[in-house]
């Protein structure tokens, strides 16, 4: 049997099991969703959000890309953010990075000539490295340099979220959502909190909007 067929077969078993446990499970989810969380994570196959936190379908709205970045010209991520905040009204946004992240490792290396598009995506991480170059370079071990940049990248993305009009408008109107920066250890299965930002936190003036309507 081909590997894709195995996936389809596993899906049949899963759906059957769900119905046995809860006959109304899919009926409930069919018409609406009201997730409390938006998760912005890395595409890495080892960091599957629902599995890590024991969540069920319907609980987490999600966006994933290489190295869990929030880039202001990425309409994919911003569309997900806008829908999550304006329509679903999520209470929490989690940006989750992970140690041993291939994207972060690649960003701390030379650019690969066979990955011209990916290089551009990683450029933002190289810039974050430059912001914290002294601290990162102070670690002797390469692994420690990678892992510190994993953490700093998460913190940077939380800042980046707070600089969007979507978050600033929502904070002015509703006080929410709360932004959480987490990191996951692929070697121990543990999630750790790195930073939290909410509507009462100061945003540097150059990133503030002059008129954020509060009506
Ligand atoms: Co990664």
Coordinates of N, CA and C and ligand atoms in Angstrom, one line a residue:
X1 N 0.8 -1.2 0.0 CA 0.0 0.0 0.0 C 0.9 1.3 0.0
X2 N 0.5 2.2 -0.8 CA 1.3 3.5 -0.9 C 1.0 4.3 0.4
X3 N 2.0 5.1 0.7 CA 1.9 5.9 2.0 C 0.7 6.8 2.0
X4 N 0.3 7.4 0.9 CA -0.8 8.3 0.8 C -2.1 7.5 1.1
X5 N -2.2 6.2 0.6 CA -3.3 5.4 0.9 C -3.4 5.1 2.3
X6 N -2.3 4.9 3.0 CA -2.3 4.6 4.4 C -2.9 5.8 5.2
X7 N -2.6 7.0 4.7 CA -3.2 8.2 5.4 C -4.7 8.2 5.2
X8 N -5.2 7.9 4.0 CA -6.7 7.8 3.8 C -7.3 6.8 4.7
X9 N -6.6 5.6 4.8 CA -7.2 4.6 5.6 C -7.2 4.9 7.1
X10 N -6.1 5.6 7.5 CA -6.1 6.0 8.9 C -7.2 7.1 9.2
X11 N -7.4 7.9 8.2 CA -8.5 8.9 8.4 C -9.9 8.2 8.6
X12 N -10.1 7.2 7.8 CA -11.4 6.4 8.0 C -11.5 5.9 9.4
X13 N -10.4 5.3 9.9 CA -10.4 4.7 11.3 C -10.7 5.8 12.3
X14 N -10.0 7.0 12.1 CA -10.1 8.1 13.0 C -11.6 8.6 13.1
X15 N -12.2 8.8 11.9 CA -13.5 9.4 11.8 C -14.5 8.4 12.4
X16 N -14.3 7.1 12.2 CA -15.2 6.1 12.8 C -15.1 6.1 14.3
X17 N -13.8 6.2 14.8 CA -13.6 6.2 16.3 C -14.3 7.4 16.9
X18 N -14.1 8.6 16.2 CA -14.7 9.8 16.7 C -16.2 9.7 16.9
X19 N -16.9 9.1 15.8 CA -18.3 8.9 15.9 C -18.7 7.9 17.0
X20 N -17.9 6.9 17.2 CA -18.3 5.9 18.3 C -18.2 6.6 19.6
X21 N -17.2 7.5 19.8 CA -17.1 8.2 21.1 C -18.2 9.3 21.3
X22 N -18.5 9.9 20.2 CA -19.4 11.1 20.2 C -20.2 11.2 18.9
X23 N -21.4 10.6 18.9 CA -22.1 10.5 17.6 C -22.4 11.9 17.0
X24 N -22.4 12.9 17.8 CA -22.7 14.3 17.3 C -21.5 15.1 17.0
X25 N -20.3 14.5 17.1 CA -19.0 15.3 16.9 C -19.0 16.1 15.6
X26 N -19.2 15.4 14.5 CA -19.1 16.1 13.2 C -20.3 17.0 12.9
X27 N -21.4 16.7 13.4 CA -22.6 17.5 13.2 C -22.4 18.9 13.9
X28 N -21.8 18.8 15.1 CA -21.5 20.0 15.8 C -20.6 21.0 15.1
X29 N -19.5 20.4 14.5 CA -18.5 21.1 13.8 C -18.9 21.6 12.4
X30 N -19.9 21.0 11.8 CA -20.2 21.1 10.4 C -20.6 22.6 10.1
X31 N -21.3 23.3 10.9 CA -21.8 24.6 10.5 C -21.0 25.7 11.0
X32 N -20.2 25.6 12.1 CA -19.5 26.8 12.6 C -18.3 26.4 13.3
X33 N -17.4 27.4 13.6 CA -16.2 27.2 14.4 C -16.1 28.4 15.3
X34 N -15.7 28.1 16.5 CA -15.5 29.3 17.5 C -14.2 29.0 18.3
X35 N -13.0 28.9 17.6 CA -11.8 28.6 18.3 C -11.4 29.8 19.2
X36 N -10.8 29.5 20.3 CA -10.4 30.6 21.3 C -8.9 31.0 20.9
X37 N -8.2 30.2 20.1 CA -6.8 30.4 19.9 C -6.5 30.6 18.4
X38 N -5.6 31.5 18.1 CA -4.9 31.5 16.8 C -3.5 31.0 17.1
X39 N -3.0 30.0 16.4 CA -1.6 29.5 16.5 C -0.8 29.8 15.3
X40 N 0.3 30.5 15.5 CA 1.2 30.8 14.4 C 2.4 30.0 14.6
X41 N 2.7 29.0 13.8 CA 3.8 28.0 14.1 C 4.6 27.7 13.0
X42 N 5.7 26.9 13.2 CA 6.6 26.5 12.1 C 6.0 25.3 11.4
X43 N 6.3 25.2 10.1 CA 5.8 24.1 9.2 C 6.4 22.8 9.6
X44 N 7.4 22.8 10.5 CA 8.1 21.5 10.8 C 7.1 20.4 11.2
X45 N 7.4 19.2 10.6 CA 6.5 18.1 10.9 C 6.5 17.6 12.3
X46 N 7.5 18.0 13.1 CA 7.6 17.5 14.5 C 6.8 18.3 15.4
X47 N 6.3 19.5 14.9 CA 5.6 20.4 15.8 C 4.2 20.6 15.3
X48 N 3.4 19.6 15.5 CA 2.0 19.6 15.1 C 1.1 20.1 16.3
X49 N 0.6 21.3 16.2 CA 0.0 22.0 17.3 C -1.0 21.2 18.1
X50 N -2.0 20.7 17.4 CA -3.1 20.0 18.1 C -2.6 18.8 18.9
X51 N -1.6 18.1 18.3 CA -1.1 17.0 19.0 C -0.4 17.4 20.3
X52 N 0.4 18.4 20.2 CA 1.2 18.9 21.4 C 0.4 19.3 22.6
X53 N -0.8 19.9 22.3 CA -1.6 20.4 23.4 C -2.9 19.6 23.6
X54 N -3.0 18.5 22.9 CA -4.2 17.6 23.1 C -5.5 18.3 22.7
X55 N -5.4 19.1 21.6 CA -6.6 19.9 21.2 C -7.4 19.0 20.1
X56 N -8.7 19.4 20.0 CA -9.5 18.7 19.0 C -9.8 19.6 17.9
X57 N -10.3 19.1 16.7 CA -10.7 20.0 15.7 C -11.7 21.0 16.2
X58 N -11.5 22.3 15.7 CA -12.4 23.3 16.1 C -11.9 24.2 17.3
X59 N -10.7 23.8 17.8 CA -10.2 24.5 19.0 C -9.1 25.5 18.6
X60 N -8.4 25.3 17.5 CA -7.3 26.2 17.2 C -7.3 26.6 15.7
X61 N -7.4 27.9 15.5 CA -7.3 28.4 14.2 C -5.8 28.5 13.9
X62 N -5.3 28.3 12.7 CA -3.9 28.1 12.5 C -3.3 28.7 11.3
X63 N -2.0 29.2 11.4 CA -1.2 29.6 10.3 C 0.2 29.0 10.6
X64 N 0.8 28.4 9.6 CA 2.2 27.9 9.7 C 3.0 28.2 8.5
X65 N 4.2 28.6 8.8 CA 5.2 28.8 7.7 C 6.6 28.5 8.3
X66 N 7.6 28.6 7.4 CA 9.0 28.3 7.9 C 9.4 29.3 8.9
X67 N 9.7 28.8 10.1 CA 10.2 29.6 11.2 C 9.2 30.5 11.8
X68 N 7.9 30.2 11.7 CA 6.8 30.9 12.4 C 7.0 32.4 12.4
X69 N 7.0 33.0 11.2 CA 7.2 34.4 11.0 C 5.9 35.2 10.8
X70 N 5.9 36.4 11.3 CA 4.8 37.3 11.0 C 5.4 38.5 10.2
X71 N 5.3 38.5 8.9 CA 5.9 39.4 8.0 C 4.8 40.4 7.5
X72 N 5.1 41.7 7.5 CA 4.1 42.6 7.2 C 3.7 42.7 5.7
X73 N 4.4 42.0 4.9 CA 4.0 42.0 3.4 C 3.4 40.6 3.1
X74 N 3.2 39.8 4.1 CA 2.7 38.4 3.8 C 1.2 38.4 4.0
X75 N 0.5 38.5 2.9 CA -1.0 38.6 3.0 C -1.6 37.3 3.4
X76 N -0.9 36.2 3.3 CA -1.4 35.0 3.8 C -1.6 35.0 5.3
X77 N -0.5 35.3 6.0 CA -0.5 35.4 7.4 C -1.4 36.5 7.9
X78 N -1.4 37.7 7.2 CA -2.2 38.8 7.7 C -3.7 38.5 7.5
X79 N -4.0 37.8 6.4 CA -5.4 37.5 6.2 C -5.9 36.5 7.3
X80 N -5.1 35.6 7.7 CA -5.5 34.6 8.8 C -5.6 35.4 10.1
X81 N -4.7 36.4 10.3 CA -4.7 37.2 11.5 C -6.0 38.0 11.6
X82 N -6.3 38.7 10.4 CA -7.5 39.5 10.4 C -8.8 38.7 10.6
X83 N -8.9 37.6 10.0 CA -10.1 36.8 10.1 C -10.2 36.3 11.6
X84 N -9.1 35.9 12.1 CA -9.1 35.3 13.5 C -9.5 36.4 14.5
X85 N -9.0 37.6 14.3 CA -9.2 38.7 15.3 C -10.6 39.3 15.0
X86 N -10.9 39.7 13.8 CA -12.1 40.4 13.5 C -13.4 39.6 13.4
X87 N -13.3 38.3 13.0 CA -14.5 37.5 12.8 C -14.6 36.5 13.9
X88 N -13.5 35.7 14.1 CA -13.6 34.6 15.1 C -13.4 35.2 16.5
X89 N -12.8 36.4 16.6 CA -12.6 37.0 17.9 C -11.8 36.1 18.9
X90 N -10.7 35.6 18.4 CA -9.9 34.7 19.3 C -9.4 35.5 20.5
X91 N -9.3 34.8 21.6 CA -8.9 35.5 22.8 C -7.4 35.5 23.0
X92 N -6.7 34.5 22.4 CA -5.3 34.4 22.5 C -4.6 34.1 21.1
X93 N -3.5 34.7 20.9 CA -2.7 34.4 19.7 C -1.3 33.8 20.2
X94 N -1.0 32.7 19.8 CA 0.2 32.0 20.2 C 1.2 32.0 19.0
X95 N 2.4 32.5 19.2 CA 3.4 32.3 18.2 C 4.4 31.2 18.8
X96 N 4.5 30.1 18.2 CA 5.3 29.0 18.8 C 6.4 28.7 17.9
X97 N 7.6 28.9 18.4 CA 8.9 28.5 17.7 C 9.3 27.1 18.3
X98 N 10.4 26.6 17.8 CA 10.9 25.3 18.4 C 12.4 25.2 18.2
X99 N 13.0 24.6 19.2 CA 14.4 24.4 19.2 C 14.7 23.4 18.0
X100 N 15.9 23.4 17.5 CA 16.4 22.6 16.4 C 15.6 23.0 15.1
X101 N 15.2 24.2 15.0 CA 14.4 24.7 13.8 C 15.4 24.8 12.6
X102 N 15.0 24.1 11.5 CA 15.8 24.1 10.3 C 15.9 25.5 9.7
X103 N 14.8 26.2 9.8 CA 14.8 27.6 9.2 C 15.7 28.5 9.9
X104 N 15.8 28.4 11.2 CA 16.7 29.2 12.0 C 18.2 28.8 11.7
X105 N 18.4 27.5 11.7 CA 19.8 27.1 11.4 C 20.2 27.6 10.0
X106 N 19.3 27.5 9.0 CA 19.6 27.9 7.7 C 19.9 29.4 7.6
X107 N 19.2 30.2 8.5 CA 19.3 31.6 8.5 C 20.7 32.0 9.0
X108 N 21.3 31.1 9.9 CA 22.6 31.4 10.5 C 23.7 30.8 9.6
X109 N 23.4 30.5 8.4 CA 24.4 29.9 7.5 C 24.4 30.7 6.2
X110 N 25.3 30.3 5.3 CA 25.3 31.0 4.0 C 24.0 30.7 3.2
X111 N 23.7 31.5 2.3 CA 22.5 31.3 1.5 C 22.7 30.2 0.5
X112 N 21.7 29.3 0.3 CA 21.9 28.2 -0.6 C 21.4 28.6 -2.0
X113 N 22.3 28.3 -3.0 CA 21.9 28.7 -4.3 C 20.8 27.9 -4.9
X114 N 20.4 26.8 -4.3 CA 19.2 26.0 -4.8 C 17.9 26.4 -4.1
X115 N 18.0 27.4 -3.2 CA 16.8 27.8 -2.4 C 16.6 29.3 -2.5
X116 N 16.5 29.8 -3.7 CA 16.4 31.2 -4.0 C 15.2 31.9 -3.3
X117 N 14.1 31.2 -3.4 CA 12.9 31.8 -2.8 C 13.0 31.7 -1.2
X118 N 13.3 30.5 -0.7 CA 13.4 30.3 0.7 C 14.4 31.3 1.3
X119 N 15.5 31.6 0.6 CA 16.5 32.6 1.2 C 15.8 33.9 1.5
X120 N 14.9 34.3 0.6 CA 14.3 35.6 0.9 C 13.4 35.6 2.1
X121 N 12.8 34.5 2.3 CA 11.9 34.3 3.5 C 12.8 34.3 4.8
X122 N 14.0 33.7 4.7 CA 14.9 33.7 5.8 C 15.6 35.0 6.1
X123 N 15.6 35.9 5.1 CA 16.3 37.2 5.3 C 15.8 37.9 6.5
X124 N 14.5 37.8 6.9 CA 14.0 38.5 8.1 C 14.7 37.9 9.3
X125 N 15.0 36.7 9.3 CA 15.6 36.1 10.5 C 17.1 36.5 10.6
X126 N 17.7 36.6 9.4 CA 19.1 37.2 9.4 C 19.1 38.6 10.0
X127 N 18.1 39.4 9.7 CA 18.0 40.7 10.3 C 17.8 40.7 11.8
X128 N 17.0 39.7 12.3 CA 16.8 39.6 13.7 C 18.2 39.2 14.4
X129 N 18.9 38.3 13.7 CA 20.3 38.0 14.2 C 21.1 39.3 14.3
X130 N 21.1 40.1 13.3 CA 21.9 41.4 13.4 C 21.5 42.2 14.5
X131 N 20.2 42.2 14.9 CA 19.7 43.0 16.0 C 20.3 42.6 17.3
X132 N 20.6 41.3 17.4 CA 21.1 40.6 18.7 C 22.4 39.9 18.5
X133 N 23.2 40.4 17.5 CA 24.4 39.7 17.1 C 25.3 39.5 18.3
X134 N 25.5 40.6 19.1 CA 26.5 40.4 20.2 C 26.1 39.3 21.1
X135 N 24.8 39.3 21.5 CA 24.4 38.3 22.5 C 24.5 36.9 21.9
X136 N 24.0 36.7 20.6 CA 24.0 35.4 20.0 C 25.5 34.9 19.8
X137 N 26.3 35.8 19.4 CA 27.7 35.4 19.1 C 28.5 35.1 20.4
X138 N 27.9 35.5 21.6 CA 28.6 35.3 22.8 C 28.5 33.8 23.3
X139 N 27.6 33.0 22.6 CA 27.5 31.6 23.0 C 28.6 30.8 22.2
X140 N 29.3 30.0 22.9 CA 30.4 29.3 22.3 C 29.8 28.2 21.3
X141 N 28.8 27.4 21.8 CA 28.3 26.3 21.1 C 27.3 26.7 20.0
X142 N 27.5 26.2 18.8 CA 26.6 26.5 17.7 C 25.1 26.2 18.0
X143 N 24.9 25.1 18.7 CA 23.5 24.8 19.1 C 22.9 25.8 20.0
X144 N 23.7 26.4 20.9 CA 23.2 27.4 21.8 C 22.9 28.7 21.0
X145 N 23.7 29.0 20.0 CA 23.5 30.2 19.2 C 22.1 30.0 18.4
X146 N 22.0 28.8 17.8 CA 20.7 28.5 17.1 C 19.5 28.7 18.1
X147 N 19.6 28.1 19.2 CA 18.5 28.0 20.1 C 18.1 29.4 20.7
X148 N 19.1 30.2 20.9 CA 18.8 31.6 21.4 C 18.1 32.4 20.3
X149 N 18.6 32.2 19.0 CA 17.9 32.9 17.9 C 16.5 32.4 17.7
X150 N 16.2 31.1 18.0 CA 14.9 30.5 18.0 C 14.0 31.4 18.9
X151 N 14.5 31.6 20.2 CA 13.7 32.3 21.2 C 13.6 33.8 20.8
X152 N 14.7 34.4 20.3 CA 14.6 35.9 19.9 C 13.7 36.1 18.7
X153 N 13.6 35.1 17.9 CA 12.7 35.2 16.7 C 11.3 35.2 17.1
X154 N 10.9 34.3 18.1 CA 9.6 34.3 18.6 C 9.2 35.6 19.2
X155 N 10.1 36.2 20.0 CA 9.8 37.5 20.7 C 9.7 38.6 19.6
X156 N 10.5 38.5 18.6 CA 10.4 39.5 17.5 C 9.0 39.4 16.8
X157 N 8.5 38.2 16.6 CA 7.2 38.0 15.9 C 6.1 38.5 16.8
X158 N 6.2 38.4 18.1 CA 5.2 38.9 19.0 C 5.2 40.5 18.9
X159 N 6.4 41.1 18.8 CA 6.4 42.5 18.6 C 5.8 42.9 17.2
X160 N 6.1 42.1 16.2 CA 5.6 42.3 14.9 C 4.1 42.3 14.9
X161 N 3.5 41.3 15.6 CA 2.0 41.3 15.7 C 1.5 42.6 16.3
X162 N 2.2 43.0 17.4 CA 1.7 44.2 18.0 C 1.8 45.5 17.2
X163 N 2.6 45.4 16.1 CA 2.8 46.5 15.2 C 1.8 46.6 14.1
X164 N 0.9 45.5 14.0 CA -0.1 45.5 12.9 C -1.3 46.4 13.3
X165 N -1.9 46.9 12.2 CA -3.1 47.7 12.4 C -4.2 46.8 13.0
X166 N -4.2 45.5 12.6 CA -5.2 44.6 13.1 C -5.2 44.4 14.6
X167 N -4.0 44.2 15.2 CA -3.9 44.1 16.6 C -4.2 45.4 17.3
X168 N -3.6 46.5 16.8 CA -3.7 47.8 17.5 C -5.2 48.2 17.5
X169 N -5.9 48.0 16.4 CA -7.3 48.4 16.4 C -8.1 47.5 17.3
X170 N -7.8 46.2 17.4 CA -8.5 45.3 18.3 C -8.3 45.7 19.7
X171 N -7.0 46.0 20.0 CA -6.7 46.4 21.4 C -7.4 47.6 21.8
X172 N -7.5 48.6 20.9 CA -8.2 49.8 21.3 C -9.7 49.6 21.5
X173 N -10.3 48.6 20.8 CA -11.7 48.4 20.9 C -12.1 47.4 22.0
X174 N -11.3 46.3 22.1 CA -11.7 45.2 22.9 C -10.8 44.7 24.0
X175 N -9.6 45.4 24.1 CA -8.6 45.0 25.0 C -7.9 43.6 24.7
X176 N -8.3 43.0 23.7 CA -7.7 41.7 23.3 C -7.4 41.6 21.9
X177 N -6.8 40.5 21.4 CA -6.4 39.3 22.1 C -5.0 39.5 22.9
X178 N -4.7 38.5 23.7 CA -3.4 38.5 24.4 C -2.5 37.7 23.5
X179 N -1.2 38.2 23.3 CA -0.2 37.6 22.5 C 0.7 36.8 23.4
X180 N 1.0 35.6 23.0 CA 1.9 34.7 23.7 C 3.0 34.2 22.9
X181 N 4.2 34.3 23.3 CA 5.4 33.7 22.6 C 5.9 32.5 23.3
X182 N 5.8 31.3 22.6 CA 6.2 30.1 23.2 C 7.3 29.4 22.4
X183 N 8.0 28.5 23.1 CA 9.0 27.7 22.3 C 8.8 26.2 22.7
X184 N 9.0 25.4 21.8 CA 8.7 23.9 22.0 C 10.1 23.2 21.8
X185 N 10.3 22.2 22.7 CA 11.5 21.4 22.6 C 11.2 20.1 21.9
X186 N 11.7 20.0 20.7 CA 11.5 18.7 20.0 C 12.1 17.5 20.7
X187 N 13.1 17.8 21.6 CA 13.8 16.7 22.2 C 13.1 16.3 23.6
X188 N 12.2 17.2 24.1 CA 11.6 16.8 25.4 C 10.0 16.9 25.4
X189 N 9.5 17.4 24.2 CA 8.0 17.6 24.1 C 7.4 18.7 25.0
X190 N 8.3 19.5 25.6 CA 7.8 20.6 26.5 C 7.6 21.9 25.8
X191 N 6.5 22.6 26.1 CA 6.3 24.0 25.7 C 6.6 24.9 26.8
X192 N 7.3 26.0 26.4 CA 7.7 27.0 27.5 C 7.3 28.4 27.0
X193 N 6.9 29.2 28.0 CA 6.5 30.5 27.7 C 7.7 31.5 27.7
X194 N 7.8 32.3 26.7 CA 8.9 33.2 26.6 C 8.5 34.7 26.8
X195 N 7.3 35.0 26.4 CA 6.9 36.4 26.5 C 5.4 36.5 26.3
X196 N 4.8 37.6 26.9 CA 3.4 37.8 26.7 C 3.2 39.3 26.4
X197 N 2.3 39.7 25.5 CA 2.0 41.1 25.3 C 0.5 41.3 25.2
X198 N 0.1 42.4 25.8 CA -1.4 42.7 25.8 C -1.6 44.2 25.6
X199 N -2.9 44.5 25.5 CA -3.3 45.9 25.1 C -2.7 46.9 26.0
X200 N -2.4 46.6 27.3 CA -1.9 47.6 28.2 C -0.4 47.9 28.0
X201 N 0.3 47.0 27.2 CA 1.7 47.2 27.0 C 2.0 48.3 26.0
X202 N 3.2 48.9 26.3 CA 3.6 50.1 25.5 C 4.1 49.6 24.1
X203 N 3.7 50.3 23.1 CA 4.2 50.1 21.7 C 5.1 51.3 21.4
X204 N 6.3 51.0 20.9 CA 7.2 52.2 20.5 C 6.4 53.1 19.5
X205 N 6.6 54.4 19.8 CA 5.8 55.4 19.0 C 5.9 55.3 17.5
X206 N 7.0 54.9 17.0 CA 7.1 54.8 15.5 C 6.3 53.7 14.9
X207 N 5.8 52.7 15.8 CA 5.0 51.6 15.3 C 3.5 51.9 15.6
X208 N 3.2 53.0 16.4 CA 1.8 53.2 16.7 C 1.1 53.8 15.5
X209 N -0.2 53.6 15.4 CA -1.0 54.2 14.5 C -1.5 55.5 15.1
X210 N -1.5 56.6 14.3 CA -2.0 57.9 14.8 C -3.4 57.9 15.2
X211 N -4.3 57.3 14.4 CA -5.7 57.2 14.7 C -6.2 55.8 14.7
X212 N -6.3 55.2 15.9 CA -6.9 53.9 16.0 C -8.3 54.1 16.5
X213 N -9.3 53.9 15.7 CA -10.6 54.2 16.1 C -11.1 53.3 17.2
X214 N -11.7 53.9 18.3 CA -12.1 53.2 19.4 C -13.6 53.1 19.5
X215 N -14.3 53.4 18.4 CA -15.8 53.4 18.6 C -16.3 52.0 18.6
Ligands
LIG1 CO1 11.1 25.2 12.3

